[in-house]
Coordinates of C-alpha atoms in Angstrom, one line a residue:
M1 CA 6.7 -22.5 5.0
S2 CA 6.3 -23.5 8.7
D3 CA 8.6 -20.8 10.0
I4 CA 7.0 -18.1 7.8
W5 CA 3.3 -19.4 9.3
R6 CA 4.7 -19.4 12.8
S7 CA 5.4 -15.5 12.2
N8 CA 1.8 -14.7 12.2
P9 CA 2.2 -13.1 8.7
G10 CA -1.4 -12.4 8.1
G11 CA -1.6 -13.4 4.4
Q12 CA 0.6 -14.0 1.3
S13 CA 0.4 -12.7 -2.3
L14 CA 0.8 -14.7 -5.2
Y15 CA 1.5 -13.6 -8.8
L16 CA -1.0 -15.3 -11.0
I17 CA 0.1 -14.9 -14.4
W18 CA -2.6 -15.2 -16.9
A19 CA -0.2 -16.6 -19.7
D20 CA 0.4 -19.6 -17.5
W21 CA -3.1 -20.4 -16.9
E22 CA -4.4 -20.0 -20.4
P23 CA -1.4 -20.2 -22.6
V24 CA -3.6 -21.4 -25.6
K25 CA -7.3 -20.3 -26.1
K26 CA -9.0 -23.5 -25.7
A27 CA -12.8 -24.3 -25.7
P28 CA -14.4 -27.3 -23.7
P29 CA -14.0 -30.0 -23.2
C30 CA -11.4 -29.4 -20.6
A31 CA -8.7 -31.8 -19.3
G32 CA -8.6 -33.1 -15.8
N33 CA -6.1 -30.6 -14.8
E34 CA -8.0 -27.6 -16.2
Q35 CA -10.8 -25.6 -15.0
Q36 CA -13.6 -24.8 -17.0
Y37 CA -15.1 -21.4 -17.3
D38 CA -17.2 -18.9 -19.6
G39 CA -16.6 -21.3 -22.6
H40 CA -12.5 -21.5 -21.9
C41 CA -10.3 -24.1 -20.2
F42 CA -7.5 -22.7 -17.7
V43 CA -4.6 -24.7 -16.7
I44 CA -4.4 -25.3 -13.0
V45 CA -0.9 -25.6 -11.5
P46 CA -1.1 -28.1 -8.5
E47 CA 1.6 -26.1 -6.3
V48 CA -0.2 -22.8 -6.7
D49 CA -3.6 -24.3 -5.9
E50 CA -2.3 -26.2 -2.8
A51 CA -0.7 -23.0 -1.8
I52 CA -3.8 -21.0 -1.8
R53 CA -5.8 -24.1 -0.1
S54 CA -3.1 -24.3 2.6
W55 CA -3.0 -20.7 3.7
S56 CA -6.9 -20.6 3.8
L57 CA -6.9 -23.6 6.0
L58 CA -4.7 -21.7 8.3
G59 CA -6.8 -18.8 8.4
F60 CA -4.5 -16.6 6.4
T61 CA -5.6 -14.2 3.3
T62 CA -4.2 -14.6 -0.1
T63 CA -3.9 -11.4 -2.7
A64 CA -3.9 -12.3 -6.3
I65 CA -1.7 -10.1 -8.3
V66 CA -3.4 -10.7 -11.6
Y67 CA -1.5 -9.9 -15.0
G68 CA 0.4 -11.5 -17.8
T69 CA -1.2 -11.5 -21.3
P70 CA -0.8 -14.7 -23.0
A71 CA 0.7 -14.4 -26.7
W72 CA -2.9 -15.4 -28.3
A73 CA -4.6 -12.6 -26.7
R74 CA -2.3 -9.7 -27.6
G75 CA -0.8 -8.6 -30.8
N76 CA -3.0 -5.7 -32.4
R77 CA -0.7 -3.3 -31.0
P78 CA 3.2 -3.1 -31.5
C79 CA 4.0 -3.8 -27.9
Q80 CA 7.5 -4.8 -27.0
F81 CA 7.0 -6.2 -23.2
G82 CA 5.6 -9.5 -23.9
I83 CA 3.1 -10.5 -21.3
Y84 CA 3.0 -6.8 -20.0
C85 CA 1.3 -5.8 -23.4
V86 CA -2.4 -4.9 -23.0
P87 CA -4.8 -7.5 -24.3
N88 CA -6.6 -7.0 -27.6
D89 CA -10.1 -7.4 -25.5
A90 CA -10.2 -6.5 -21.9
A91 CA -13.0 -9.1 -21.6
D92 CA -10.5 -11.9 -22.1
F93 CA -8.5 -10.5 -19.1
G94 CA -11.7 -10.0 -17.1
R95 CA -12.6 -13.8 -17.7
F96 CA -9.3 -14.8 -16.2
A97 CA -10.0 -12.7 -13.2
G98 CA -13.5 -14.0 -12.8
M99 CA -12.3 -17.6 -13.2
L100 CA -9.9 -16.9 -10.3
A101 CA -12.8 -15.4 -8.2
R102 CA -15.1 -18.2 -8.8
R103 CA -12.4 -21.1 -7.9
Y104 CA -10.9 -19.5 -5.1
N105 CA -14.3 -18.2 -3.7
G106 CA -13.9 -20.3 -0.4
L107 CA -16.9 -22.4 -1.2
N108 CA -15.3 -25.3 -3.5
G109 CA -12.3 -26.8 -1.5
H110 CA -9.7 -24.7 -3.1
G111 CA -9.4 -21.9 -0.4
R112 CA -10.2 -18.3 -1.0
M113 CA -8.9 -15.1 -2.3
A114 CA -10.6 -12.2 -1.6
D115 CA -8.1 -9.3 -2.5
F116 CA -7.4 -8.7 -6.2
V117 CA -4.7 -6.5 -7.7
L118 CA -5.3 -5.9 -11.4
D119 CA -2.2 -5.6 -13.6
R120 CA 1.2 -4.2 -11.9
E121 CA 2.2 -0.6 -11.7
V122 CA -0.1 0.5 -14.8
G123 CA 1.5 4.1 -15.0
N124 CA 4.9 2.4 -16.2
I125 CA 4.9 1.4 -19.8
R126 CA 7.1 -1.7 -19.1
Y127 CA 4.5 -3.1 -17.0
F128 CA 1.5 -1.9 -18.8
D129 CA 2.6 -1.7 -22.4
I130 CA 0.0 0.0 -24.6
G131 CA 1.9 -0.3 -27.9
C132 CA 3.6 3.0 -28.1
G133 CA 7.2 1.9 -27.8
L134 CA 9.1 3.9 -25.3
G135 CA 7.2 7.0 -26.6
P136 CA 5.5 9.0 -27.6
C137 CA 2.4 7.6 -25.9
D138 CA -1.0 9.2 -25.5
Q139 CA -1.9 10.0 -21.8
F140 CA -5.6 9.7 -22.4
E141 CA -5.4 6.5 -24.7
W142 CA -3.3 5.1 -21.8
L143 CA -5.7 6.0 -19.1
D144 CA -8.5 4.6 -21.3
L145 CA -6.9 1.3 -21.6
I146 CA -6.0 1.2 -18.0
A147 CA -9.7 1.7 -17.0
E148 CA -10.9 -0.7 -19.6
N149 CA -8.8 -3.6 -18.2
Y150 CA -9.7 -2.6 -14.6
N151 CA -13.3 -2.3 -15.1
A152 CA -13.7 -5.7 -17.1
A153 CA -11.8 -7.5 -14.4
F154 CA -13.5 -5.9 -11.5
D155 CA -16.9 -6.7 -13.1
A156 CA -16.0 -10.3 -13.5
V157 CA -14.8 -10.5 -10.0
A158 CA -17.8 -8.9 -8.5
V159 CA -20.0 -11.5 -10.1
E160 CA -18.2 -14.2 -8.3
Q161 CA -17.6 -12.6 -5.1
S162 CA -19.3 -9.2 -4.2
T163 CA -17.3 -8.5 -1.3
A164 CA -13.9 -9.0 -2.8
R165 CA -11.5 -5.9 -2.7
V166 CA -10.3 -5.3 -6.3
M167 CA -7.4 -2.8 -6.6
T168 CA -5.4 -1.0 -9.5
S169 CA -1.7 -0.7 -8.9
I170 CA 0.7 2.2 -8.9
D171 CA 4.3 2.6 -8.4
N172 CA 6.2 5.1 -6.2
K173 CA 6.4 7.9 -8.6
F174 CA 3.3 9.7 -7.3
A175 CA 3.2 13.3 -7.9
S176 CA 1.9 14.7 -11.2
S177 CA 5.5 16.1 -11.8
F178 CA 6.4 12.7 -12.8
D179 CA 4.1 12.5 -15.7
D180 CA 5.9 11.9 -19.0
A181 CA 3.5 10.0 -21.1
A182 CA 5.5 10.8 -24.2
H183 CA 8.5 8.6 -22.8
G184 CA 6.4 6.0 -21.0
Q185 CA 5.5 7.2 -17.3
L186 CA 2.4 8.2 -15.7
S187 CA 2.3 9.6 -12.0
G188 CA 0.2 7.9 -9.4
M189 CA -1.9 10.9 -9.0
T190 CA -2.8 11.0 -12.8
V191 CA -3.6 7.2 -12.8
L192 CA -5.8 7.2 -10.0
M193 CA -7.5 10.4 -11.3
G194 CA -8.0 8.6 -14.5
V195 CA -9.4 5.4 -13.1
A196 CA -11.9 7.7 -10.9
N197 CA -13.0 9.6 -13.8
R198 CA -13.8 6.1 -16.0
A199 CA -14.9 3.9 -12.9
A200 CA -18.6 4.5 -13.6
G201 CA -19.8 3.9 -10.0
R202 CA -17.5 1.1 -9.3
A203 CA -15.8 1.1 -5.8
W204 CA -12.5 0.9 -7.0
R205 CA -9.4 0.4 -4.6
V206 CA -5.6 1.3 -4.5
S207 CA -2.6 -0.9 -4.1
I208 CA 0.9 0.5 -4.2
N209 CA 4.6 -0.7 -4.8
A210 CA 6.3 1.5 -2.2
Y211 CA 9.7 0.9 -3.2
N212 CA 12.6 3.5 -2.2
K213 CA 13.9 6.1 -4.6
P214 CA 16.1 5.0 -7.2
E215 CA 19.4 3.9 -6.1
A216 CA 18.4 4.5 -2.4
A217 CA 19.7 2.2 0.5
G218 CA 16.3 3.4 2.7
F219 CA 13.4 5.9 2.6
S220 CA 12.7 8.8 4.7
Y221 CA 10.0 11.4 5.7
G222 CA 11.0 13.7 2.9
D223 CA 11.0 11.3 0.0
Y224 CA 8.0 13.4 -1.8
P225 CA 7.3 13.6 -4.9
Y226 CA 7.9 9.9 -4.3
V227 CA 5.8 8.0 -2.1
T228 CA 7.7 5.4 -0.2
L229 CA 7.6 3.6 3.1
G230 CA 8.8 6.9 4.7
N231 CA 6.0 8.9 4.0
I232 CA 3.2 6.5 2.9
G233 CA 0.6 8.4 4.7
I234 CA 0.7 10.9 1.7
L235 CA -1.4 8.5 -0.3
V236 CA -4.0 7.8 2.2
G237 CA -4.2 11.4 2.9
W238 CA -4.6 12.3 -0.9
L239 CA -7.2 9.9 -1.4
R240 CA -9.1 11.0 1.5
Q241 CA -8.8 14.7 0.4
K242 CA -9.8 14.0 -3.2
F243 CA -12.6 11.3 -2.8
P244 CA -14.2 12.1 0.7
D245 CA -17.3 10.3 -0.4
A246 CA -15.7 7.1 -1.3
P247 CA -15.2 5.1 1.9
Q248 CA -13.5 2.2 0.1
L249 CA -10.7 4.5 -0.7
R250 CA -9.8 5.2 3.0
S251 CA -7.8 2.2 3.0
V252 CA -4.9 1.2 0.6
Q253 CA -2.7 -2.0 0.4
L254 CA 1.1 -2.1 0.3
T255 CA 1.5 -5.2 -2.1
E256 CA 4.9 -5.2 -2.9
Q257 CA 7.9 -3.5 -1.5
G258 CA 11.3 -4.7 -0.9
L259 CA 14.7 -3.3 0.6
P260 CA 18.2 -3.6 -0.8
G261 CA 19.9 -6.2 1.4
R262 CA 23.4 -6.7 -0.3
P263 CA 26.1 -7.7 2.1
A264 CA 27.0 -4.2 3.0
L265 CA 23.4 -3.1 3.4
E266 CA 22.3 -6.1 5.5
S267 CA 21.9 -4.3 8.8
Q268 CA 20.4 -1.3 7.2
Q269 CA 17.8 -3.5 5.6
S270 CA 16.9 -4.6 9.1
E271 CA 16.6 -1.3 10.4
Y272 CA 14.6 0.0 7.5
L273 CA 12.1 -2.9 7.6
C274 CA 11.5 -2.0 11.1
D275 CA 10.9 1.5 10.4
G276 CA 8.8 0.5 7.4
F277 CA 6.3 -1.4 9.7
H278 CA 6.3 1.5 12.3
N279 CA 5.2 3.8 9.4
A280 CA 2.5 1.5 7.8
L281 CA 1.3 0.8 11.3
G282 CA 1.3 4.6 12.1
T283 CA -0.9 5.0 9.1
P284 CA -4.5 4.4 9.8
G285 CA -6.0 2.9 6.8
V286 CA -3.0 1.1 5.6
E287 CA -4.3 -2.6 5.5
S288 CA -1.6 -5.0 4.4
F289 CA 2.2 -4.9 4.0
I290 CA 3.6 -7.7 1.8
Y291 CA 7.3 -7.8 1.6
Y292 CA 9.1 -8.9 -1.6
R293 CA 10.7 -11.3 -1.3
M294 CA 11.5 -13.9 1.4
Q295 CA 14.8 -15.2 -0.3
D296 CA 17.2 -13.6 -2.7
Q297 CA 17.3 -14.8 -6.1
A298 CA 19.8 -15.3 -8.7
G299 CA 20.3 -12.1 -10.9
D300 CA 18.8 -9.7 -8.4
S301 CA 21.5 -7.0 -7.8
N302 CA 19.6 -5.5 -4.9
Q303 CA 19.2 -8.6 -3.1
L304 CA 15.8 -8.0 -1.6
G305 CA 15.2 -11.1 0.1
L306 CA 15.0 -11.5 4.0
R307 CA 17.2 -14.8 3.3
R308 CA 20.4 -14.9 1.3
L309 CA 20.6 -17.3 -1.8
D310 CA 21.7 -20.1 0.2
A311 CA 18.6 -19.7 2.4
S312 CA 20.6 -18.5 5.5
A313 CA 18.9 -15.8 7.3
K314 CA 20.0 -12.0 7.1
P315 CA 19.3 -9.8 10.3
S316 CA 16.0 -8.5 8.4
W317 CA 14.6 -12.0 8.8
S318 CA 14.3 -11.9 12.7
T319 CA 12.9 -8.3 12.3
W320 CA 10.1 -9.6 10.0
A321 CA 9.5 -12.9 11.6
D322 CA 9.6 -11.6 15.6
A323 CA 7.8 -8.2 15.2
N324 CA 4.4 -9.3 16.0
R325 CA 4.6 -12.6 18.1
V326 CA 1.4 -12.2 19.9
D327 CA 1.4 -16.0 19.9
L328 CA 3.9 -15.8 22.8
D329 CA 3.6 -15.4 26.6
P330 CA 4.8 -12.7 27.0
A331 CA 4.1 -11.4 23.5
L332 CA 7.1 -10.4 21.7
L333 CA 6.3 -7.1 20.0
S334 CA 8.3 -4.2 18.2
C335 CA 8.5 -1.8 15.1
G336 CA 5.1 -0.2 16.0
F337 CA 3.2 -3.6 17.0
Q338 CA 3.7 -2.8 20.4
Y339 CA 1.5 0.4 20.3
I340 CA -1.5 -1.4 18.8
P341 CA -4.5 -0.6 19.0
Y342 CA -3.0 2.7 19.2
T343 CA -0.6 4.9 17.0
L344 CA 2.3 6.8 18.6
L345 CA 2.2 10.4 17.7
T346 CA 5.5 12.2 18.4
L347 CA 6.1 15.9 18.5
G348 CA 9.7 16.6 17.1
Y349 CA 11.8 19.6 16.8
D350 CA 14.8 20.9 15.1
A351 CA 16.1 24.3 15.7
A352 CA 16.6 25.0 12.0
R353 CA 13.3 23.7 10.9
G354 CA 10.8 23.8 13.6
S355 CA 8.3 21.3 14.8
I356 CA 6.7 18.2 13.3
A357 CA 3.9 16.2 14.8
T358 CA 3.7 12.8 12.9
T359 CA 3.1 9.1 13.6
R360 CA 5.6 8.3 11.0
I361 CA 9.4 8.2 11.6
L362 CA 10.7 11.9 12.1
P363 CA 13.3 13.3 9.7
A364 CA 16.8 13.0 10.7
G365 CA 17.9 15.9 12.9
Y366 CA 14.6 16.0 14.7
A367 CA 14.4 15.4 18.5
V368 CA 11.4 14.0 20.1
T369 CA 10.0 16.3 22.5
K370 CA 6.6 14.7 23.5
S371 CA 4.3 11.9 22.7
W372 CA 0.7 10.8 22.9
Y373 CA -1.3 7.6 21.9
L374 CA -4.1 8.0 19.6
Y375 CA -6.5 5.1 18.3
R376 CA -5.6 3.6 14.9
S377 CA -9.2 2.2 14.6
E378 CA -12.6 3.8 14.9
E379 CA -13.9 4.1 18.4
P380 CA -17.1 5.6 19.5
G381 CA -16.9 9.2 20.0
T382 CA -13.7 9.7 18.1
I383 CA -12.7 11.6 15.3
M384 CA -9.6 11.3 12.8
V385 CA -6.8 13.6 12.9
Y386 CA -4.6 14.4 9.9
E387 CA -1.0 15.6 9.2
C388 CA -0.8 18.3 6.5
H389 CA 1.9 20.7 5.2
I390 CA 2.3 24.0 4.4
G391 CA 5.8 24.1 2.3
S392 CA 8.1 22.6 4.9
K393 CA 5.8 23.2 7.8
S394 CA 3.6 20.7 9.4
F395 CA 0.6 20.9 11.2
L396 CA -2.6 18.8 12.5
T397 CA -6.2 19.3 12.0
T398 CA -9.4 17.2 12.2
R399 CA -10.4 18.4 8.6
H400 CA -9.6 15.8 5.9
T401 CA -9.4 18.7 3.5
C402 CA -6.2 19.8 5.1
D403 CA -7.5 23.2 4.7
N404 CA -6.5 22.8 1.0
E405 CA -3.0 22.4 1.8
F406 CA -0.8 19.3 1.0
P407 CA -2.0 16.0 2.9
Y408 CA 0.7 13.7 4.8
G409 CA -1.8 11.5 6.0
P410 CA -4.0 10.4 9.0
V411 CA -2.3 10.1 12.4
G412 CA -5.1 8.4 14.6
R413 CA -8.4 9.1 16.3
V414 CA -8.8 11.2 19.1
F415 CA -12.1 11.7 21.8
R416 CA -14.4 14.6 21.1
D417 CA -14.9 14.7 24.9
P418 CA -13.0 14.3 28.0
R419 CA -12.5 11.1 29.6
P420 CA -10.5 9.2 32.3
F421 CA -6.9 8.8 31.9
H422 CA -6.8 11.1 28.6
V423 CA -5.5 14.6 28.2
P424 CA -6.2 17.4 25.8
L425 CA -4.4 17.8 22.7
Y426 CA -4.3 21.4 21.2
T427 CA -3.0 22.8 17.9
C428 CA -0.7 25.8 18.7
Y429 CA 1.1 28.5 16.6
N430 CA 4.4 30.2 17.2
G431 CA 4.1 33.6 15.5
E432 CA 7.8 34.5 16.1
F433 CA 9.0 31.5 14.5
A434 CA 5.9 30.5 12.1
D435 CA 5.8 27.3 13.7
H436 CA 2.8 24.8 14.3
F437 CA 2.9 22.3 17.3
V438 CA 0.8 20.4 19.6
S439 CA 0.7 20.6 23.3
S440 CA -1.6 19.3 26.1
E441 CA -1.4 22.7 27.8
V442 CA -4.2 25.2 26.9
D443 CA -1.7 28.2 26.7
C444 CA 0.8 26.1 24.6
G445 CA 3.5 27.3 27.0
G446 CA 2.6 30.9 26.8
P447 CA 3.8 33.9 24.3
P448 CA 4.8 34.2 21.5
S449 CA 2.8 30.9 21.1
T450 CA -1.1 30.8 21.1
M451 CA -3.8 27.9 21.3
L452 CA -5.7 27.6 17.8
A453 CA -7.8 24.7 18.5
L454 CA -8.8 21.7 20.6
L455 CA -8.2 18.7 18.4
G456 CA -9.6 16.0 21.1
Y457 CA -8.5 14.0 24.0
V458 CA -5.9 11.4 23.9
R459 CA -3.6 9.1 26.3
P460 CA -0.4 10.6 27.3
A461 CA 2.7 8.3 26.3

């Protein structure tokens, strides 16, 4: 573990499976290795207990991924995916989450968990089995059950830790075109709208498992209708567009993502991991990036680990471990960490497709023509800028609505007023080629281009 801690990871995630902690329904008195909570006894696994305590002592956070229905708590529905079956009573699931929130509240000598992901990829029947087989499944019943489970656990956690961040979990199938409830899939959009409509005032939050598209070795800017590490800004931008009055939804957590690392792909795995860091850091609102997993496991055909089965390091291990070495003198920073506290806005151009201005990695074929620094976090006197799309065309705006066009996510904050060492940033339009771009020249380079608006003031790169 010491080599992980030295790499300034920030935190860890732990998969806390309810079926392991409460394999049988047992009332007090509880044994010495059990935790009593709300009239139930929960088994404490020493290794897990110590992992949470140790990480907390070092100042690192632990994200709890809470799922896994025990046999005694399921069975009213004819489900087939074992611990992924929905519980008969959501209150039982809520009790487990509440127990974790109390034991690991930072006040009892066991460390603290303040981030809770409730269930896993709830739009996939294999991970949230509502008992309809592989179909037909009823979309509204499915959403009701997601919300019942989420709300029960949210409330139980909130009683124990009022400031805890409690998230639902979606997979990478984001666009509503993926909706196929009859065959066991709900899109991320549908899940999140369903949770929102049933949250009843709760400050619900979002996590995503942003894996690659099926069978893809990597990711790209053009992965939509999937949301991957290549276009993660879409999720953040969509939440801001749809829920402008929910400040907790201006941030998301990437709680599980892995990249194929088979022998033939080891170099690519390292390169894509670096690009993934760049895109996450280039997207204000992305709060965490948890890689899955540290080491290959037998039976994993994709070999996602940063280390091989024999524990030897792949190239991706160095990428992960050395990208953010702020503890060294001089600091060793790469993969986007070198720009903090800024994001790097790049203007790219392709003769056949026009211009794109983004803080994410540009699509293949685009050449960088200009770059600027924007602020990643809020600064007095700044306003957020958003990347938006009209079809395949990209434009920037300070309006979170994207003028009702498709959001590609925030890119950073600009100053409203002039300040030293900063230059203006304008949005421009080339009418001849129907091309939007940005420039620090007030005339946008002259005809046929015209200046549309001043975004604000930024640092030149």
